Coordinates of N, CA, C and O (backbone and C1' of nucleotides) in Angstrom, one line a residue:
Chain I
X2 N -2.0 -6.7 -0.7 CA -2.2 -5.3 -0.9 C -0.8 -4.5 -0.4 O -0.2 -4.6 0.5
X3 N 0.1 -4.0 -1.2 CA 1.3 -3.5 -0.9 C 1.4 -2.0 -1.3 O 2.3 -1.4 -0.6
X4 N 0.6 -1.6 -2.0 CA 0.6 0.2 -2.3 C -0.6 0.6 -2.7 O -1.5 -0.2 -3.0
X5 N -0.8 1.7 -3.0 CA -1.9 2.6 -3.3 C -2.4 2.1 -4.9 O -3.6 1.8 -5.2
X6 N -1.3 1.7 -5.7 CA -1.7 1.5 -7.0 C -2.1 -0.1 -7.0 O -3.4 -0.4 -7.7
X7 N -1.9 -0.9 -6.3 CA -2.5 -2.2 -6.3 C -3.8 -2.2 -5.5 O -4.8 -3.1 -5.9
X8 N -4.2 -1.4 -4.7 CA -5.4 -1.1 -4.2 C -6.6 -0.6 -5.3 O -7.6 -1.2 -5.4
X9 N -6.0 0.2 -6.1 CA -6.7 0.6 -7.2 C -7.0 -0.4 -8.2 O -8.1 -0.8 -8.5
X10 N -6.0 -1.5 -8.6 CA -6.1 -2.3 -9.4 C -7.0 -3.4 -8.7 O -7.9 -4.1 -9.5
X11 N -7.0 -3.3 -7.5 CA -7.9 -4.5 -6.8 C -9.5 -3.9 -7.0 O -10.3 -4.9 -7.5
X12 N -9.7 -2.9 -7.1 CA -10.8 -2.2 -7.3 C -11.5 -2.2 -8.6 O -12.7 -2.8 -9.2
X13 N -10.5 -2.2 -9.8 CA -10.6 -2.2 -11.2 C -11.1 -3.4 -11.5 O -11.8 -3.9 -12.2
X14 N -10.5 -4.6 -10.6 CA -10.7 -6.1 -10.9 C -12.1 -6.3 -10.7 O -12.6 -7.4 -11.0
X15 N -12.6 -5.6 -9.7 CA -14.1 -5.8 -9.3 C -15.1 -5.4 -10.3 O -16.3 -5.8 -10.3
X16 N -14.6 -4.6 -11.1 CA -15.6 -3.9 -12.1 C -16.1 -5.6 -13.3 O -15.3 -6.0 -13.9
X17 N -17.6 -5.6 -13.1 CA -18.0 -6.7 -14.0 C -18.0 -6.3 -15.3 O -17.6 -5.3 -15.8
X18 N -17.7 -7.5 -16.2 CA -17.6 -7.4 -17.5 C -18.9 -6.7 -18.1 O -20.0 -6.9 -17.7
X19 N -18.5 -5.7 -19.0 CA -20.0 -4.9 -19.9 C -20.3 -3.9 -19.0 O -21.0 -3.3 -19.5
X20 N -19.6 -3.5 -18.0 CA -19.7 -2.4 -17.2 C -18.6 -1.3 -17.3 O -17.5 -1.9 -17.4
X21 N -18.5 0.0 -16.8 CA -17.6 0.7 -16.7 C -17.5 1.8 -15.6 O -18.7 1.8 -14.9
X22 N -16.6 2.1 -15.1 CA -16.6 2.8 -13.8 C -15.7 4.1 -14.0 O -15.0 4.1 -14.9
X23 N -15.9 5.2 -13.3 CA -15.2 6.2 -13.7 C -14.0 6.3 -12.6 O -14.0 5.7 -11.6
X24 N -13.1 7.3 -12.9 CA -11.8 7.2 -12.2 C -12.2 7.8 -10.9 O -11.7 7.3 -9.9
X25 N -13.0 8.6 -10.7 CA -13.5 9.2 -9.3 C -14.1 8.1 -8.6 O -13.9 7.7 -7.2
X26 N -14.9 7.3 -9.3 CA -15.5 6.2 -8.4 C -14.5 5.1 -7.9 O -14.6 4.7 -7.0
X27 N -13.6 4.9 -8.9 CA -12.2 4.0 -8.5 C -11.6 4.6 -7.5 O -11.4 3.7 -6.3
X28 N -11.3 5.7 -7.4 CA -10.3 6.5 -6.4 C -11.3 6.4 -4.9 O -10.6 6.0 -4.0
X29 N -12.4 6.5 -4.9 CA -13.1 6.5 -3.9 C -13.2 5.1 -3.2 O -12.6 5.0 -2.1
X30 N -13.6 4.1 -4.0 CA -13.7 2.7 -3.7 C -12.1 2.2 -3.2 O -12.1 1.4 -2.3
X31 N -11.0 2.9 -3.8 CA -9.7 2.3 -3.4 C -9.1 3.2 -2.0 O -8.1 2.9 -1.7
X32 N -10.2 4.1 -1.6 CA -9.7 4.8 -0.4 C -8.6 5.9 -0.7 O -8.0 6.4 0.3
X33 N -8.8 6.5 -1.8 CA -8.0 7.7 -2.2 C -8.6 9.0 -2.3 O -8.3 9.8 -2.6
X34 N -10.1 8.8 -1.7 CA -11.0 9.7 -1.6 C -11.3 10.7 -3.2 O -11.7 10.1 -4.1
X35 N -11.0 11.9 -3.1 CA -11.3 12.8 -4.4 C -9.9 12.6 -5.5 O -10.2 13.2 -6.4
X36 N -8.9 11.9 -5.2 CA -7.8 11.8 -6.0 C -8.1 11.0 -7.3 O -7.7 9.8 -7.5
X37 N -8.9 11.5 -8.2 CA -9.3 10.7 -9.4 C -8.1 10.6 -10.2 O -7.7 9.5 -10.8
X38 N -7.2 11.8 -10.2 CA -6.0 11.6 -10.8 C -5.1 10.5 -10.4 O -4.4 9.8 -11.4
X39 N -4.9 10.1 -9.2 CA -4.3 9.1 -9.0 C -4.7 7.8 -9.3 O -3.8 7.0 -9.8
X40 N -6.0 7.7 -9.5 CA -6.6 6.5 -9.9 C -6.1 6.2 -11.5 O -5.7 5.1 -12.0
X41 N -6.0 7.3 -12.2 CA -5.5 7.3 -13.4 C -4.0 7.0 -13.7 O -3.7 6.3 -14.5
X42 N -3.3 7.6 -12.6 CA -1.9 7.4 -12.6 C -1.6 5.9 -12.2 O -0.8 5.3 -12.8
X43 N -2.3 5.4 -11.4 CA -2.3 3.8 -11.3 C -2.4 2.8 -12.5 O -1.7 1.9 -12.7
X44 N -3.5 3.2 -13.1 CA -3.3 2.5 -14.3 C -2.4 2.7 -15.3 O -2.1 1.8 -16.1
X45 N -2.0 4.0 -15.3 CA -0.9 4.3 -16.3 C 0.3 3.2 -15.9 O 1.3 3.0 -16.6
X46 N 0.4 3.0 -14.7 CA 1.5 2.3 -14.0 C 1.3 0.6 -14.0 O 2.2 -0.1 -13.8
X47 N 0.2 0.3 -14.7 CA -0.2 -0.9 -15.0 C 1.0 -1.9 -15.8 O 1.3 -1.2 -16.9
X48 N 1.3 -2.8 -15.4 CA 2.4 -3.7 -16.1 C 1.7 -4.3 -17.4 O 0.5 -4.7 -17.3
X49 N 2.4 -4.3 -18.4 CA 1.8 -5.1 -19.6 C 1.4 -6.7 -19.4 O 2.1 -7.2 -18.7
X50 N 0.2 -6.9 -19.7 CA -0.2 -8.4 -19.7 C -1.0 -8.7 -18.3 O -1.1 -9.8 -17.9
X51 N -1.3 -7.4 -17.6 CA -1.8 -7.5 -16.4 C -3.5 -8.2 -16.4 O -3.9 -8.0 -17.4
X52 N -3.8 -8.7 -15.5 CA -5.4 -9.2 -15.5 C -6.4 -8.1 -15.1 O -7.4 -8.4 -15.1
X53 N -5.6 -7.0 -14.8 CA -6.7 -5.9 -14.6 C -7.4 -5.4 -15.8 O -6.9 -4.9 -16.8
X54 N -8.8 -5.3 -15.5 CA -9.4 -4.8 -16.8 C -9.4 -3.4 -16.9 O -10.5 -2.6 -16.6
X55 N -8.5 -2.8 -17.4 CA -8.2 -1.2 -17.2 C -9.3 -0.6 -18.2 O -9.4 0.4 -18.1
X56 N -9.7 -1.4 -19.4 CA -10.7 -0.9 -20.2 C -11.7 -0.4 -19.6 O -12.6 0.5 -20.2
X57 N -12.1 -0.9 -18.7 CA -13.4 -0.6 -18.0 C -13.5 0.7 -16.9 O -14.5 1.0 -16.4
X58 N -12.4 1.4 -17.3 CA -12.1 2.8 -16.2 C -12.4 4.0 -17.2 O -11.6 4.0 -18.1
X59 N -13.4 4.8 -17.2 CA -13.5 5.9 -18.4 C -13.5 7.2 -17.4 O -13.7 7.0 -16.3
X60 N -13.6 8.3 -17.9 CA -13.8 9.7 -17.2 C -15.1 9.8 -16.7 O -16.1 9.3 -17.3
X61 N -15.4 10.9 -16.0 CA -16.8 11.2 -15.6 C -17.8 11.5 -16.8 O -19.0 11.4 -16.4
X62 N -17.3 11.8 -17.6 CA -18.2 12.2 -19.1 C -18.6 10.9 -19.9 O -19.2 11.1 -20.8
X63 N -17.9 9.6 -19.3 CA -18.4 8.6 -20.0 C -17.6 8.3 -21.3 O -17.9 7.7 -22.3
X64 N -16.5 9.1 -21.4 CA -15.6 8.8 -22.6 C -14.2 8.4 -22.4 O -13.8 8.3 -21.1
X65 N -13.6 7.8 -23.1 CA -12.2 7.2 -23.0 C -11.1 8.5 -23.3 O -11.4 9.2 -23.8
X66 N -10.5 8.5 -22.1 CA -9.5 9.7 -21.8 C -8.3 9.7 -22.5 O -8.0 8.3 -22.9
X67 N -7.7 10.7 -23.1 CA -6.7 10.8 -23.9 C -5.3 10.4 -23.0 O -5.3 10.9 -21.8
X68 N -4.5 9.6 -23.6 CA -3.3 9.3 -22.6 C -2.1 9.2 -23.4 O -2.0 9.8 -24.7
X69 N -0.8 9.2 -22.8 CA 0.3 9.2 -23.5 C 0.4 8.2 -24.6 O 1.0 8.5 -25.8
X70 N 0.1 6.7 -24.4 CA 0.2 5.8 -25.5 C -0.5 5.9 -26.6 O -1.9 5.9 -26.4
X71 N -0.4 6.3 -27.8 CA -0.9 6.6 -29.1 C -1.8 5.4 -29.5 O -1.2 4.2 -29.4
X72 N -3.0 5.5 -29.7 CA -3.5 4.2 -30.0 C -4.3 3.4 -29.1 O -5.2 2.6 -29.1
X73 N -3.7 3.7 -27.8 CA -4.3 2.9 -26.6 C -5.9 3.3 -26.4 O -6.6 2.4 -26.0
X74 N -6.1 4.3 -26.8 CA -7.6 4.7 -26.7 C -8.5 3.9 -27.4 O -9.6 3.5 -27.2
X75 N -7.9 3.7 -28.7 CA -8.8 2.7 -29.6 C -9.0 1.3 -29.0 O -9.8 0.9 -29.4
X76 N -7.7 0.8 -28.5 CA -7.8 -0.4 -27.8 C -9.0 -0.5 -26.8 O -9.5 -1.5 -26.8
X77 N -8.8 0.5 -26.1 CA -9.9 0.6 -24.9 C -11.2 0.6 -25.6 O -12.1 -0.3 -24.9
X78 N -11.4 1.2 -26.6 CA -12.9 1.3 -27.0 C -13.1 -0.1 -27.7 O -14.3 -0.6 -27.5
X79 N -12.3 -0.5 -28.5 CA -12.4 -1.8 -29.1 C -12.7 -3.2 -27.9 O -13.8 -3.7 -28.0
X80 N -12.0 -2.9 -26.7 CA -12.0 -4.2 -25.9 C -13.5 -3.9 -25.2 O -14.2 -4.8 -24.9
X81 N -14.0 -2.6 -24.8 CA -15.2 -2.2 -24.4 C -16.5 -2.9 -25.4 O -17.3 -3.4 -24.8
X82 N -16.5 -2.7 -26.6 CA -17.3 -2.8 -27.5 C -17.5 -4.6 -27.5 O -18.5 -5.0 -27.6
X83 N -16.1 -5.0 -27.3 CA -16.2 -6.5 -27.6 C -17.1 -7.2 -26.2 O -17.5 -8.4 -26.3
X84 N -16.9 -6.3 -25.1 CA -17.8 -6.6 -23.8 C -19.2 -6.3 -24.0 O -20.1 -6.7 -23.1
X85 N -19.6 -5.6 -25.0 CA -20.9 -5.3 -25.3 C -21.5 -3.7 -24.9 O -22.5 -3.4 -24.8
X86 N -20.4 -3.0 -24.4 CA -20.6 -1.6 -24.1 C -20.8 -0.9 -25.3 O -20.1 -0.9 -26.3
X87 N -21.9 -0.1 -25.4 CA -22.2 0.7 -26.4 C -21.8 2.2 -26.6 O -21.9 2.9 -25.5
X88 N -21.1 2.6 -27.5 CA -20.8 4.2 -27.6 C -21.7 4.9 -28.4 O -22.2 4.5 -29.3
X89 N -21.9 6.0 -28.1 CA -22.9 7.0 -28.7 C -22.2 7.4 -30.0 O -20.8 7.3 -30.2
X90 N -22.8 8.4 -30.8 CA -22.4 8.8 -32.0 C -21.3 9.7 -31.6 O -20.2 10.2 -32.4
X91 N -21.2 10.4 -30.3 CA -20.3 11.4 -29.8 C -19.0 10.6 -29.2 O -18.0 11.4 -28.6
X92 N -19.3 9.3 -29.2 CA -17.9 8.7 -28.4 C -18.2 8.4 -27.2 O -17.2 8.1 -26.3
X93 N -19.4 8.5 -26.8 CA -19.4 8.5 -25.3 C -20.3 7.4 -24.9 O -21.2 6.9 -25.4
X94 N -20.1 7.0 -23.6 CA -21.0 5.8 -23.0 C -22.1 6.3 -22.2 O -21.7 7.3 -21.0
X95 N -23.4 5.8 -22.3 CA -24.3 6.3 -21.3 C -24.0 5.5 -20.0 O -24.3 4.3 -19.7
X96 N -23.5 6.4 -19.0 CA -23.1 5.7 -17.6 C -24.5 5.4 -16.9 O -24.2 4.4 -16.0
X97 N -25.5 5.8 -17.0 CA -26.8 5.3 -16.7 C -27.1 3.9 -16.9 O -27.8 3.2 -16.2
X98 N -26.7 3.6 -17.9 CA -26.9 2.2 -18.5 C -25.8 1.2 -18.2 O -25.8 0.2 -18.0
X99 N -24.6 1.8 -18.7 CA -23.4 0.8 -18.5 C -22.6 1.0 -17.2 O -21.5 0.5 -16.9
X100 N -22.8 2.3 -16.5 CA -22.1 2.5 -15.4 C -22.1 1.3 -14.2 O -23.2 0.8 -14.0
X101 N -20.8 1.3 -13.8 CA -20.8 0.2 -12.6 C -21.5 0.6 -11.3 O -21.2 1.8 -10.8
X102 N -22.6 -0.2 -10.5 CA -23.1 0.2 -9.5 C -22.9 -0.8 -8.3 O -23.7 -1.8 -8.2
X103 N -21.7 -0.6 -7.7 CA -21.2 -1.6 -6.7 C -22.4 -1.9 -5.4 O -22.2 -2.9 -5.1
X104 N -23.1 -0.9 -5.3 CA -24.1 -1.0 -4.1 C -25.0 -2.0 -4.7 O -25.6 -2.6 -3.8
X105 N -25.5 -2.0 -5.9 CA -26.6 -2.7 -6.4 C -27.9 -2.3 -5.6 O -28.8 -3.3 -5.3
X106 N -28.2 -1.1 -5.3 CA -29.3 -0.7 -4.5 C -30.4 -0.8 -5.3 O -30.6 -0.5 -6.5
X107 N -31.5 -1.6 -4.9 CA -32.7 -1.9 -5.4 C -33.5 -0.6 -5.6 O -33.5 0.2 -4.7
X108 N -34.1 -0.4 -6.8 CA -35.1 0.7 -6.9 C -35.7 0.7 -8.1 O -35.9 -0.1 -9.0
Chain B
dA5 P 14.4 17.8 1.6 O5' 14.6 18.7 0.4 C5' 15.1 20.0 0.7 C4' 15.0 20.8 -0.8 C3' 13.5 21.1 -0.8 O3' 13.2 22.4 -1.4 C1' 14.5 20.1 -2.9
dG6 P 11.4 23.0 -1.6 O5' 11.4 23.2 -3.0 C5' 12.3 24.3 -3.4 C4' 12.4 24.2 -5.1 C3' 11.1 24.7 -5.4 O3' 10.9 25.6 -6.5 C1' 11.6 22.6 -6.6
dC7 P 9.6 26.0 -7.3 O5' 9.6 25.4 -8.4 C5' 10.5 25.4 -9.6 C4' 10.0 25.0 -10.9 C3' 8.7 25.2 -11.1 O3' 8.7 25.4 -12.7 C1' 9.0 22.9 -10.9
dG8 P 7.2 25.8 -13.3 O5' 7.0 24.5 -14.2 C5' 7.8 24.0 -15.2 C4' 7.6 22.7 -15.4 C3' 5.9 22.7 -16.3 O3' 5.8 22.1 -17.3 C1' 6.4 21.0 -14.5
dT9 P 4.6 21.9 -18.1 O5' 4.2 20.6 -17.9 C5' 5.0 19.3 -18.3 C4' 4.4 18.0 -17.8 C3' 3.0 17.8 -18.4 O3' 3.1 16.4 -18.9 C1' 3.2 17.5 -16.0
dG10 P 1.8 16.4 -19.9 O5' 0.9 15.2 -19.0 C5' 1.5 14.1 -18.8 C4' 0.5 13.0 -17.8 C3' -1.0 13.1 -18.1 O3' -1.4 11.8 -18.0 C1' -0.6 13.9 -16.2
dA11 P -1.8 11.1 -19.4 O5' -2.9 10.1 -19.1 C5' -4.2 10.4 -19.8 C4' -5.3 9.5 -19.2 C3' -5.4 10.0 -17.5 O3' -6.8 10.2 -17.3 C1' -5.7 7.6 -18.2
dC12 P -7.1 11.7 -17.4 O5' -7.9 12.0 -16.1 C5' -8.1 10.9 -15.2 C4' -9.1 11.2 -14.1 C3' -10.7 11.7 -14.4 O3' -11.4 11.2 -13.7 C1' -9.5 13.5 -13.3
dG13 P -12.9 11.6 -13.8 O5' -13.2 13.0 -12.6 C5' -13.0 12.6 -11.6 C4' -13.6 13.9 -10.5 C3' -14.9 14.4 -10.9 O3' -15.7 14.6 -9.7 C1' -13.5 16.1 -11.3
dC14 P -17.2 14.9 -9.7 O5' -17.3 16.4 -9.4 C5' -16.6 16.7 -8.1 C4' -16.5 18.5 -8.0 C3' -17.9 19.2 -8.2 O3' -18.2 20.0 -7.2 C1' -16.0 19.9 -9.7
dA15 P -19.5 20.6 -7.3 O5' -19.1 22.5 -7.7 C5' -18.3 22.8 -6.9 C4' -17.9 24.3 -7.6 C3' -19.2 25.1 -7.8 O3' -19.1 26.4 -7.2 C1' -17.9 24.9 -9.8
dG16 P -20.3 27.3 -7.5 O5' -19.8 28.2 -8.8 C5' -18.6 29.1 -8.9 C4' -18.6 29.6 -10.2 C3' -19.8 30.4 -10.6 O3' -19.6 31.7 -11.2 C1' -19.0 28.9 -12.3
dG17 P -20.6 32.7 -11.7 O5' -20.7 32.7 -13.3 C5' -19.7 33.2 -13.8 C4' -19.7 33.1 -15.5 C3' -21.0 33.6 -15.8 O3' -21.0 34.6 -16.8 C1' -20.7 31.5 -16.7
Chain D
dA15 P -26.6 16.7 -20.4 O5' -26.2 18.1 -21.7 C5' -26.7 18.1 -22.9 C4' -26.0 19.2 -23.7 C3' -24.5 19.2 -23.5 O3' -23.8 18.6 -24.7 C1' -25.4 21.3 -23.1
dC16 P -22.3 18.6 -24.5 O5' -21.7 20.0 -24.6 C5' -21.6 20.8 -25.6 C4' -20.8 22.1 -25.2 C3' -19.7 22.2 -25.0 O3' -18.8 22.3 -26.0 C1' -21.2 23.7 -23.8
dC17 P -17.3 21.9 -25.9 O5' -16.6 23.2 -24.9 C5' -16.7 24.7 -25.7 C4' -16.2 25.6 -24.6 C3' -14.9 25.4 -24.0 O3' -14.1 26.6 -24.3 C1' -16.3 25.7 -22.3
dT18 P -12.4 26.6 -23.9 O5' -12.6 27.5 -22.4 C5' -13.4 28.6 -22.1 C4' -13.0 29.2 -20.6 C3' -11.7 28.8 -20.2 O3' -11.1 30.0 -19.7 C1' -13.1 27.8 -18.6
dG19 P -9.6 30.1 -19.0 O5' -9.8 29.5 -17.4 C5' -10.6 30.4 -16.7 C4' -10.6 30.0 -15.2 C3' -9.4 29.9 -14.5 O3' -9.1 30.2 -13.3 C1' -10.5 27.7 -14.3
dC20 P -7.8 30.3 -12.5 O5' -8.0 29.1 -11.5 C5' -9.1 29.2 -10.4 C4' -9.1 28.1 -9.6 C3' -7.9 27.4 -9.1 O3' -8.0 27.4 -7.7 C1' -8.9 25.8 -10.1
dG21 P -6.8 27.0 -6.7 O5' -7.0 25.5 -6.4 C5' -8.3 25.0 -5.7 C4' -8.3 23.6 -5.6 C3' -7.0 23.0 -4.7 O3' -7.4 22.3 -3.9 C1' -7.5 22.0 -7.0
dC22 P -6.3 21.8 -2.9 O5' -6.0 20.4 -3.1 C5' -6.9 19.5 -3.0 C4' -6.7 18.1 -3.9 C3' -5.1 17.8 -3.6 O3' -5.2 16.7 -2.7 C1' -5.7 17.6 -6.1
dC23 P -3.9 16.6 -1.6 O5' -2.9 15.6 -2.2 C5' -3.5 14.2 -2.6 C4' -2.6 13.5 -3.5 C3' -1.1 13.4 -2.9 O3' -0.7 12.0 -2.9 C1' -1.4 14.4 -5.4
dA24 P 0.6 11.7 -2.6 O5' 1.4 11.1 -3.8 C5' 0.7 10.0 -4.4 C4' 1.4 10.0 -5.5 C3' 3.1 9.5 -5.7 O3' 3.3 8.5 -6.5 C1' 2.5 11.4 -7.1
dC25 P 4.9 8.0 -6.6 O5' 5.3 8.4 -7.8 C5' 4.6 8.3 -9.1 C4' 5.1 8.7 -10.3 C3' 6.7 8.5 -10.4 O3' 7.2 8.0 -11.5 C1' 6.4 10.8 -10.5
dG26 P 8.8 7.7 -11.8 O5' 9.2 8.9 -12.6 C5' 8.9 9.4 -13.7 C4' 9.5 10.4 -14.4 C3' 11.1 10.3 -14.5 O3' 11.6 10.8 -15.7 C1' 10.4 12.6 -13.2
dC27 P 13.2 10.7 -15.7 O5' 13.6 12.3 -15.7 C5' 13.0 13.2 -16.3 C4' 13.6 14.7 -16.2 C3' 15.2 14.9 -16.1 O3' 15.7 15.8 -16.9 C1' 14.0 15.5 -14.1

DNA sequence: AGCGTGACGCAGG
DNA sequence: ACCTGCGCCACGC
């Protein structure tokens, strides 16, 4: 662990395949508090070819966020669909079904 | 050192 | 459920 970004990446690495987490969720687990923007920035700073499953991080609405890299949104969706994550007709993911629950609270 | 921007989230109407 | 306004912090110029 050398910086905030790596802390974020470490959390994202913990997201299991077929699941998604929100930026805010990642920010908290990374110790950034409410700084969801920072979580997004950390992913933006990801080096190409990294083993970090960045595609598993979406916004609180369950949709792929717009970013600078054109076409990257489509790549993220494709990658998620390959993992079994389903998108609604409105392009949103049901976080109740595919959202990552680190606590795994029985219920 | 200041200003604008950004892979966000929450509260209010 | 929708859209709008505001706050948060780091990065680049």
